[in-house]
Coordinates of C-alpha atoms in Angstrom, one line a residue:
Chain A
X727 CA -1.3 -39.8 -1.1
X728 CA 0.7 -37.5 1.0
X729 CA -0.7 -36.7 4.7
X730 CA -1.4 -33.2 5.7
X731 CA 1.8 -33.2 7.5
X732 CA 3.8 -34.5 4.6
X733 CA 2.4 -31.8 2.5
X734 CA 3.4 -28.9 5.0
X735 CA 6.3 -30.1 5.5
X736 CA 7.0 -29.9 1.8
X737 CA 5.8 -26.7 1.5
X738 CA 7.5 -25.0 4.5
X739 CA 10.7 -26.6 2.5
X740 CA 10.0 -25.6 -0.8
X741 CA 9.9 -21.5 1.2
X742 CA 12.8 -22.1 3.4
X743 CA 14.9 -23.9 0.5
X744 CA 15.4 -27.1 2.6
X745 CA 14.7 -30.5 2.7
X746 CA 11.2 -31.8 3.8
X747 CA 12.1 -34.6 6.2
X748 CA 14.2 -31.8 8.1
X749 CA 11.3 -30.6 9.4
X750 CA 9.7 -32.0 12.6
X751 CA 6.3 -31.7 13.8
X752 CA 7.2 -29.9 17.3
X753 CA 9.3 -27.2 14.9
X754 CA 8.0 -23.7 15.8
X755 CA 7.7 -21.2 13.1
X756 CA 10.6 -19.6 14.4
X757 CA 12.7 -22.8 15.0
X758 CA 12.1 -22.9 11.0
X759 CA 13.5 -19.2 10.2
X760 CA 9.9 -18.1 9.6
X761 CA 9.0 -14.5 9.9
X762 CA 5.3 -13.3 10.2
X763 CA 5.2 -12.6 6.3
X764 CA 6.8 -15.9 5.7
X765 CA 4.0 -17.6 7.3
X766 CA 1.5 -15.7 5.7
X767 CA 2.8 -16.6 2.8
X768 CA 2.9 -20.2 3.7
X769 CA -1.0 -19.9 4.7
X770 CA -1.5 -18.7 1.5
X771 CA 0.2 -21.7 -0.8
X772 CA -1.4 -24.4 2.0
X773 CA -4.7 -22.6 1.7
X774 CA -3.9 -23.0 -2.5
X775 CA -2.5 -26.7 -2.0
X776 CA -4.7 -28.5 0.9
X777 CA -8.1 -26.0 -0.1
X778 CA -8.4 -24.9 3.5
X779 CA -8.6 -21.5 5.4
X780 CA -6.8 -20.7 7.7
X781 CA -7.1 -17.9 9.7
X782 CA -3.4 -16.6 11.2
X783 CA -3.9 -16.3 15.5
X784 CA -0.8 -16.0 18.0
X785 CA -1.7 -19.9 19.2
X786 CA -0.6 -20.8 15.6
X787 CA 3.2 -21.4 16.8
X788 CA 4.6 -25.0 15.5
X789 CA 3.8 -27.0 12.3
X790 CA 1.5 -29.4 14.4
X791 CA -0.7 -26.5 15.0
X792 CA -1.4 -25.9 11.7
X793 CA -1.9 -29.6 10.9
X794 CA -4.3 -29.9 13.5
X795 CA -6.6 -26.6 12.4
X796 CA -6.1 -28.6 8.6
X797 CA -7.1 -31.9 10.0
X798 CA -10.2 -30.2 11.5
X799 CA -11.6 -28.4 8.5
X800 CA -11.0 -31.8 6.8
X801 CA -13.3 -33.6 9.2
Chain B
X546 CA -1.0 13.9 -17.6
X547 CA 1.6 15.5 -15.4
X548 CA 2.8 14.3 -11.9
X549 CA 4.3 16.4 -8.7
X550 CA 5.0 15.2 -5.4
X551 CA 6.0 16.9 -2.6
X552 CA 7.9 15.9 0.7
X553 CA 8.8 16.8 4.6
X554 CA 12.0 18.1 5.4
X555 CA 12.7 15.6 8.1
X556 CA 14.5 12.7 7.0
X557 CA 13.9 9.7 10.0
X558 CA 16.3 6.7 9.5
X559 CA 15.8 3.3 11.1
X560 CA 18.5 3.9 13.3
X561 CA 16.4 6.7 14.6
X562 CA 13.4 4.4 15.7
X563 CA 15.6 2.5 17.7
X564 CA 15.7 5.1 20.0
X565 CA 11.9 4.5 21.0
X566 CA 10.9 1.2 19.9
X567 CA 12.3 -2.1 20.1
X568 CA 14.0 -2.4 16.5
X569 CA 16.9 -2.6 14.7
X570 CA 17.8 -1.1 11.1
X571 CA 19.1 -4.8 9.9
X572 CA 15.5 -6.7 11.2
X573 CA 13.5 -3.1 9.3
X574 CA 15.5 -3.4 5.8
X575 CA 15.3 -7.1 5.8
X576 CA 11.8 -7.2 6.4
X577 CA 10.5 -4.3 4.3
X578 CA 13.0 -2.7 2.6
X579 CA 12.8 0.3 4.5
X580 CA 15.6 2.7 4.9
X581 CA 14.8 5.7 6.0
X582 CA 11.3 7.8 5.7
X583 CA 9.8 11.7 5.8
X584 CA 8.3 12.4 8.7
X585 CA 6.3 15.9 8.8
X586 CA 7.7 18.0 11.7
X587 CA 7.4 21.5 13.0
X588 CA 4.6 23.7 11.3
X589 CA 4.5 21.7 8.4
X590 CA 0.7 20.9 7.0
X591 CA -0.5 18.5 5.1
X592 CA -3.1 20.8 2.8
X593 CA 1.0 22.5 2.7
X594 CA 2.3 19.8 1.4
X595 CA -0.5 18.7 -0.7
X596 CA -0.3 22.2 -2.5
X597 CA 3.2 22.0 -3.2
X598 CA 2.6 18.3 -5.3
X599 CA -0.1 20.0 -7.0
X600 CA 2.0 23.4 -8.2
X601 CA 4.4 21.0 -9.5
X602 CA 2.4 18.9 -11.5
X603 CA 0.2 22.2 -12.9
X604 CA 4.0 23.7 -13.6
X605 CA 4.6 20.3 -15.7
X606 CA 1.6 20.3 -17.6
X607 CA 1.9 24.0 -18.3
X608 CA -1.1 25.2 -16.8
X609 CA -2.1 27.3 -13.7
X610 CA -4.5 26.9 -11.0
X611 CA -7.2 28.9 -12.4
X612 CA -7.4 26.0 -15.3
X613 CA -8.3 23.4 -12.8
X614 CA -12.4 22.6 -12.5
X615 CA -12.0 19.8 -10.0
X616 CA -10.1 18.9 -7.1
X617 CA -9.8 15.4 -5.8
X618 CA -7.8 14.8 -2.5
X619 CA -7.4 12.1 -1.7
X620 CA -6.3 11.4 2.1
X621 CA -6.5 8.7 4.4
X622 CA -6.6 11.1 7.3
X623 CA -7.1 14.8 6.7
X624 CA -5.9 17.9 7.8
X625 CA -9.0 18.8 9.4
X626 CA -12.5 16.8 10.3
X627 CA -14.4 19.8 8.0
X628 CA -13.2 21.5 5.9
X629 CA -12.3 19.0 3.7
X630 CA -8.0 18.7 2.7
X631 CA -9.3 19.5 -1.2
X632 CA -10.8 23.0 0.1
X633 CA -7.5 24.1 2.1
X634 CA -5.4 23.3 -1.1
X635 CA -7.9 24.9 -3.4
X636 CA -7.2 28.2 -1.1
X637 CA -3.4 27.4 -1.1
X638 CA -3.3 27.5 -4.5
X639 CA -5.8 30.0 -5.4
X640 CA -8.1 28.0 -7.3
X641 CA -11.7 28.9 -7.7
X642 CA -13.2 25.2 -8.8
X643 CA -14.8 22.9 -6.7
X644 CA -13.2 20.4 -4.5
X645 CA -13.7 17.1 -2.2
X646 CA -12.0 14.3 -0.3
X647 CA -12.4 10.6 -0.8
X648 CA -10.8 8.3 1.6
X649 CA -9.8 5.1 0.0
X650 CA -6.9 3.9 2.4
X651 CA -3.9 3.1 0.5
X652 CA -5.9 2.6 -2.7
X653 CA -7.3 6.4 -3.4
X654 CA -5.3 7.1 -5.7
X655 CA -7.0 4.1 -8.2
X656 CA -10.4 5.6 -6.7
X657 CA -9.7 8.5 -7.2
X658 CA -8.6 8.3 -10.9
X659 CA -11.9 6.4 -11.7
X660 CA -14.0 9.3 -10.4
X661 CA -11.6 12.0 -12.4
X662 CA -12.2 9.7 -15.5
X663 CA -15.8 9.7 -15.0
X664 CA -16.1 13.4 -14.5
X665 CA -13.7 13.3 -17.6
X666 CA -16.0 11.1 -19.5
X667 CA -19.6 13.2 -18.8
X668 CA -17.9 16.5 -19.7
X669 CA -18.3 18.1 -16.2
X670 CA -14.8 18.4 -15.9
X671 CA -12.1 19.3 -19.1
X672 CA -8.9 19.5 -16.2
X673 CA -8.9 17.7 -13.1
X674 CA -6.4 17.4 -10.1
X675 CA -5.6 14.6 -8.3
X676 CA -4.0 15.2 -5.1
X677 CA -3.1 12.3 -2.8
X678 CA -1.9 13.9 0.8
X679 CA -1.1 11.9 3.2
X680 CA 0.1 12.3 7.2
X681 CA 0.0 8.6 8.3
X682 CA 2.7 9.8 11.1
X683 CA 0.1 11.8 13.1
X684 CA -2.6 8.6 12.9
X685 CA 0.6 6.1 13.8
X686 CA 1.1 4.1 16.7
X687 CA 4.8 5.4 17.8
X688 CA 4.6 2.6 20.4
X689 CA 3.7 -0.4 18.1
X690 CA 7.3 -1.6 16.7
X691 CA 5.4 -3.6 13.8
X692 CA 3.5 -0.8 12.4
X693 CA 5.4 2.5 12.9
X694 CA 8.5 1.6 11.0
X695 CA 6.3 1.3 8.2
X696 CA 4.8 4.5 7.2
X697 CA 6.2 7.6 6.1
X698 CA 4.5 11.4 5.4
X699 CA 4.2 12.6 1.2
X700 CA 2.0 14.0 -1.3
X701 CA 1.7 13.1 -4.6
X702 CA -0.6 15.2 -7.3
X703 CA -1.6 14.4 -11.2
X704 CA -3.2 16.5 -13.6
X705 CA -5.9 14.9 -15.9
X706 CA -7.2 16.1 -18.8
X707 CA -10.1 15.0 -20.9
X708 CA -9.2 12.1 -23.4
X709 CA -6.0 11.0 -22.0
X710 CA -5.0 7.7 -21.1
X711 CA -6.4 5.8 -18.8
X712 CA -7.4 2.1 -20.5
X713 CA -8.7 0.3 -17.6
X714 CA -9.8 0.6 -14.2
X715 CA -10.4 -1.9 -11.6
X716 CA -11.9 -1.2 -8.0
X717 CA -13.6 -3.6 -4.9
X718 CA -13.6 -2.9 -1.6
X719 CA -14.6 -5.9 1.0
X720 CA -15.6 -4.0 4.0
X721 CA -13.7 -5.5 7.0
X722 CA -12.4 -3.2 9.8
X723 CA -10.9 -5.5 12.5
X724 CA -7.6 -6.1 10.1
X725 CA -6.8 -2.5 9.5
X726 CA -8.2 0.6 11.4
X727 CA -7.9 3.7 13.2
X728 CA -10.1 6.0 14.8
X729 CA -10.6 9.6 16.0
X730 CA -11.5 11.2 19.8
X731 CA -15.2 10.6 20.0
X732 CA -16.4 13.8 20.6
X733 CA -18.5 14.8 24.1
X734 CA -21.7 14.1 22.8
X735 CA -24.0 12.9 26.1
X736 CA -26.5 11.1 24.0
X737 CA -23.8 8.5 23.1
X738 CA -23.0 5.5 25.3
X739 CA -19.5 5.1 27.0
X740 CA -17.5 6.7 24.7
X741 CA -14.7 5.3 22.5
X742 CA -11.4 6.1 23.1
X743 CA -9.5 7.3 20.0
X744 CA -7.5 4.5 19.0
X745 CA -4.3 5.0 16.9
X746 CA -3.6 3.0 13.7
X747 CA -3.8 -0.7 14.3
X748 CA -2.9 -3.2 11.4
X749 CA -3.0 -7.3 11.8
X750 CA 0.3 -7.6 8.9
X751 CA -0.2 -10.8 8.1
X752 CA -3.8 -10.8 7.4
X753 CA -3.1 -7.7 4.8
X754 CA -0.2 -9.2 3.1
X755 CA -2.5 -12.2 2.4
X756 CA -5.0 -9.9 1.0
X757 CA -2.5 -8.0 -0.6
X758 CA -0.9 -10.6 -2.4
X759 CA -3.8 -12.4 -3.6
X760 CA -5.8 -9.5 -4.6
X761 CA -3.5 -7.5 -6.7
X762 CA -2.0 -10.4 -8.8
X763 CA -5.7 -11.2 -9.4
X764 CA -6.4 -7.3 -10.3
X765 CA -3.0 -6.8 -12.3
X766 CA -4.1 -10.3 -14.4
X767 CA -7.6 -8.7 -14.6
X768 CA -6.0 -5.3 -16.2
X769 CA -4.2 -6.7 -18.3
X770 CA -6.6 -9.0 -19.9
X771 CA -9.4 -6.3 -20.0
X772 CA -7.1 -4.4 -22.2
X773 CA -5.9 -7.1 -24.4
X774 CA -2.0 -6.8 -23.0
X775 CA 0.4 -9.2 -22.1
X776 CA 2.9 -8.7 -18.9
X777 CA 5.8 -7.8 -22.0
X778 CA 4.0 -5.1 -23.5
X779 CA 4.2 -3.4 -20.1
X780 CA 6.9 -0.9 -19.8
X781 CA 6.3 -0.6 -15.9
X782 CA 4.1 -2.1 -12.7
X783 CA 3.7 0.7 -10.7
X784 CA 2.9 -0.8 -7.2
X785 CA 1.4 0.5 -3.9
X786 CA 5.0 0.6 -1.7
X787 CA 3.5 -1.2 1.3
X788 CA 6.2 -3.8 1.4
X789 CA 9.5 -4.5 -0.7
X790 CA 8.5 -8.4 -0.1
X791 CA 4.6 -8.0 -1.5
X792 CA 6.0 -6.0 -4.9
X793 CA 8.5 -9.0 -5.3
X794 CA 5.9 -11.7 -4.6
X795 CA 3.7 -9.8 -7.5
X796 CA 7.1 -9.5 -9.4
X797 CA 7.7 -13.4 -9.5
X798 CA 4.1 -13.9 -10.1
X799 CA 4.0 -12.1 -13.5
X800 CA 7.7 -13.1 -14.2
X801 CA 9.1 -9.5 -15.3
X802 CA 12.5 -8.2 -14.7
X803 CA 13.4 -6.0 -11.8
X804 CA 13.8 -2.7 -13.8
X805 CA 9.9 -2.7 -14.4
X806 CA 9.2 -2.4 -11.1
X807 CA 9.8 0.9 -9.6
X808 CA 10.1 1.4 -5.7
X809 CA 10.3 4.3 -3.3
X810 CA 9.7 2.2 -0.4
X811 CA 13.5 2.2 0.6
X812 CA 13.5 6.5 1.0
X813 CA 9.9 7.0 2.0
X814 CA 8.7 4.1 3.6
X815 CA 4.6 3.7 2.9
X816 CA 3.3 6.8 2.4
X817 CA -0.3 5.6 2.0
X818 CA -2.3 6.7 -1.5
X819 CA 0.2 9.0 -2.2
X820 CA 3.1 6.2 -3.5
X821 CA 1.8 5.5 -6.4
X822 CA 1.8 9.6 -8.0
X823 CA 5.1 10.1 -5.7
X824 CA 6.7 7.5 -7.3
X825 CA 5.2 8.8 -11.0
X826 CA 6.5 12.0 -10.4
X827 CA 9.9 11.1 -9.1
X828 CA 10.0 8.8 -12.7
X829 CA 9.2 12.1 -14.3
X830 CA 12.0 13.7 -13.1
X831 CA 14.7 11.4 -13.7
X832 CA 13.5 10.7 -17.2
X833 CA 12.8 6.7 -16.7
X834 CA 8.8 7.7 -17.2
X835 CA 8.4 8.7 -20.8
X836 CA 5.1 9.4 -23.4
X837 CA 3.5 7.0 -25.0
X838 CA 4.6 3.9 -22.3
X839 CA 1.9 1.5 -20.8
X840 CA 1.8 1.6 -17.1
X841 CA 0.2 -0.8 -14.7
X842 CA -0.9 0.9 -12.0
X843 CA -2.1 -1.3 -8.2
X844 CA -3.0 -1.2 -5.0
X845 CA -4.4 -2.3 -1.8
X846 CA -5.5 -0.7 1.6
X847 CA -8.0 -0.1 4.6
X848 CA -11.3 -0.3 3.8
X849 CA -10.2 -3.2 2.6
X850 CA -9.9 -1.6 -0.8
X851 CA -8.1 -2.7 -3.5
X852 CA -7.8 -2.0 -7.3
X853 CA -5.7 -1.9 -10.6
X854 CA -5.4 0.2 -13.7
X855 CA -3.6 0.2 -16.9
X856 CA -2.2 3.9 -17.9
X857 CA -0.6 5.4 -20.9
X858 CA 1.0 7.9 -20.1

């Protein structure tokens, strides 16, 4: 089973039309190309994917924020 | 049914904003698909420009004003607190019937079709007009580089008349302020604590595309079904302009070609309720809107409201 990182990763690649292992952990949303609709978009599909919410704040800046606020709705 | 829309004269380009906020025409087209917009100017009124729409639709459907029983104005933000924007149009164009505002956000258009079919339906109304006027620029935050490149000024007006096309209608509304607001001068009352100041239009972007998006593939699905029709048999998705990027999200959702799609966005920016009869009207004039075609009608806005309908016109 893929981690919650693994799937984010694939998911911010599938949007950005790259390949998953390109993206790091430490990546902010802007390293990525990722404008603010882009990551609403992206909420959306990882809301679809993971069955999480997610609400969008401005501390939501690199991809191991967002797997942190998944892993904690996991818990 | 017959549409008529009406514009400002001034013409405000993206090259224009950058003169006052921090913007560029490449990051506004790229993002929105936003060229340029109307922005009302001068003496121009919004009950002025609401008339106007609603002369050329009542021109296009052959009728005049003293035909009308109803008017329905739909307005985000009228021209005055009281009287209501129907009443100032109803004297611009000399009817006699009566006349009322609803306020649906971007959506009033959808609600205000549903209470015109209603009226419609019970017989207290045989011709009905529709006239979405909207002066977003006067609510806008000028200062606020994310939201004021966004709107533009317009009205758009339909004439309805008993036993025409309308299939199915859609509406909800999920009450929720914080994401999308704006509010007026509070007044001098001294019974009222500290009071508010008036706060211009302030919209969290990413919370309403999600909303957006999810809500008006759900409603267009919902439409569709309701009225046993597949995407195909639809000649056109007629789509609130908020955004060139949510009506191509919607677009690859339903997996229809470009051409059924219809935008404004790129000349008028999002001018609130009245996009959707703007838009109508302008597909009037250059022939693509023709009788007897299935239309698919949504759209989203503050409230949050959002709702779908399938029209033949």
């Amino acid at each position: 089973m893929m981690t919650t990182f693994e799937t984010i990763a694939k998911l911010i690649a599938e949007t950005k039309d790259m390949d998953p292992s390109e993206v790091k952990p430490e990546m902010t949303f802007a390293d990525l190309g990722l404008d603010s609709l882009d990551v609403a978009e992206l909420v959306m599909n990882m809301e679809d994917e993971l069955g999480v919410t997610i609400e969008i704040s401005p501390e939501l800046k690199t991809v191991q924020d967002v797997v942190a606020l998944v892993e904690a709705q996991k818990k | 049914m017959a549409f008529g829309h009406a514009l400002p004269k001034r013409v405000v380009t993206n090259q224009e904003l950058t003169a006052f906020v921090d913007t560029t025409d490449e990051w506004i087209v790229e993002h929105t698909g936003i060229r340029s917009r109307r922005v009302m100017s001068g003496r121009e009124t919004v009950s002025g420009l609401g008339a106007k729409a609603a002369k050329m639709a009542l021109s296009r459907a052959g009728i005049t004003a003293k035909d009308i029983d109803y008017i329905i104005c739909s307005t985000s933000f009228g021209e005055m607190t009281f009287p209501a924007t129907a009443c100032l149009i109803q004297e611009k164009l000399g009817a006699t019937c009566p006349g009322l505002d609803v306020n649906a956000g971007c959506t009033g258009f959808l609600y205000a079709l549903d209470l015109a079919d209603a009226l419609l339906a019970s017989g207290k109304a045989k011709r009905l007009l529709i006239v979405c006027a909207e002066q977003i620029s006067r609510v806008a935050d000028w200062t606020d580089r994310s939201t004021c490149v966004l709107f533009g000024d317009a009205a758009g007006a339909a004439l309805c008349e008993a036993g025409e096309g309308l299939k199915t209608i859609r509406l909800s509304a999920k009450g929720n302020a914080n994401i999308l607001h704006a509010w007026p001068e509070s007044g001098n009352s001294p019974f009222l604590a500290e009071a508010q100041a008036a706060q211009p239009l302030f919209m969290n972007g990413q919370e309403v595309f999600k909303f957006a998006v999810s809500n008006s593939s759900r409603d267009i699905n919902a439409v569709l079904a309701d009225s046993g029709l597949t995407p195909k048999a639809v000649d056109y998705f007629v789509l609130h302009q908020a955004n060139l990027r949510i009506i191509d999200a919607a677009r690859a959702r339903l997996k229809q070609p470009t051409e059924k799609f219809p935008v404004n966005i790129q000349d008028h920016g999002n001018t609130s309720s009245a996009c959707i009869p703007v838009l109508l009207s302008e597909m009037t004039e250059d022939g693509r809107l023709q009788r007897g075609q299935m239309l698919v009608l949504s759209a989203f806005g503050a409230g949050l409201t959002n709702g779908a309908a399938v029209l033949q016109y």
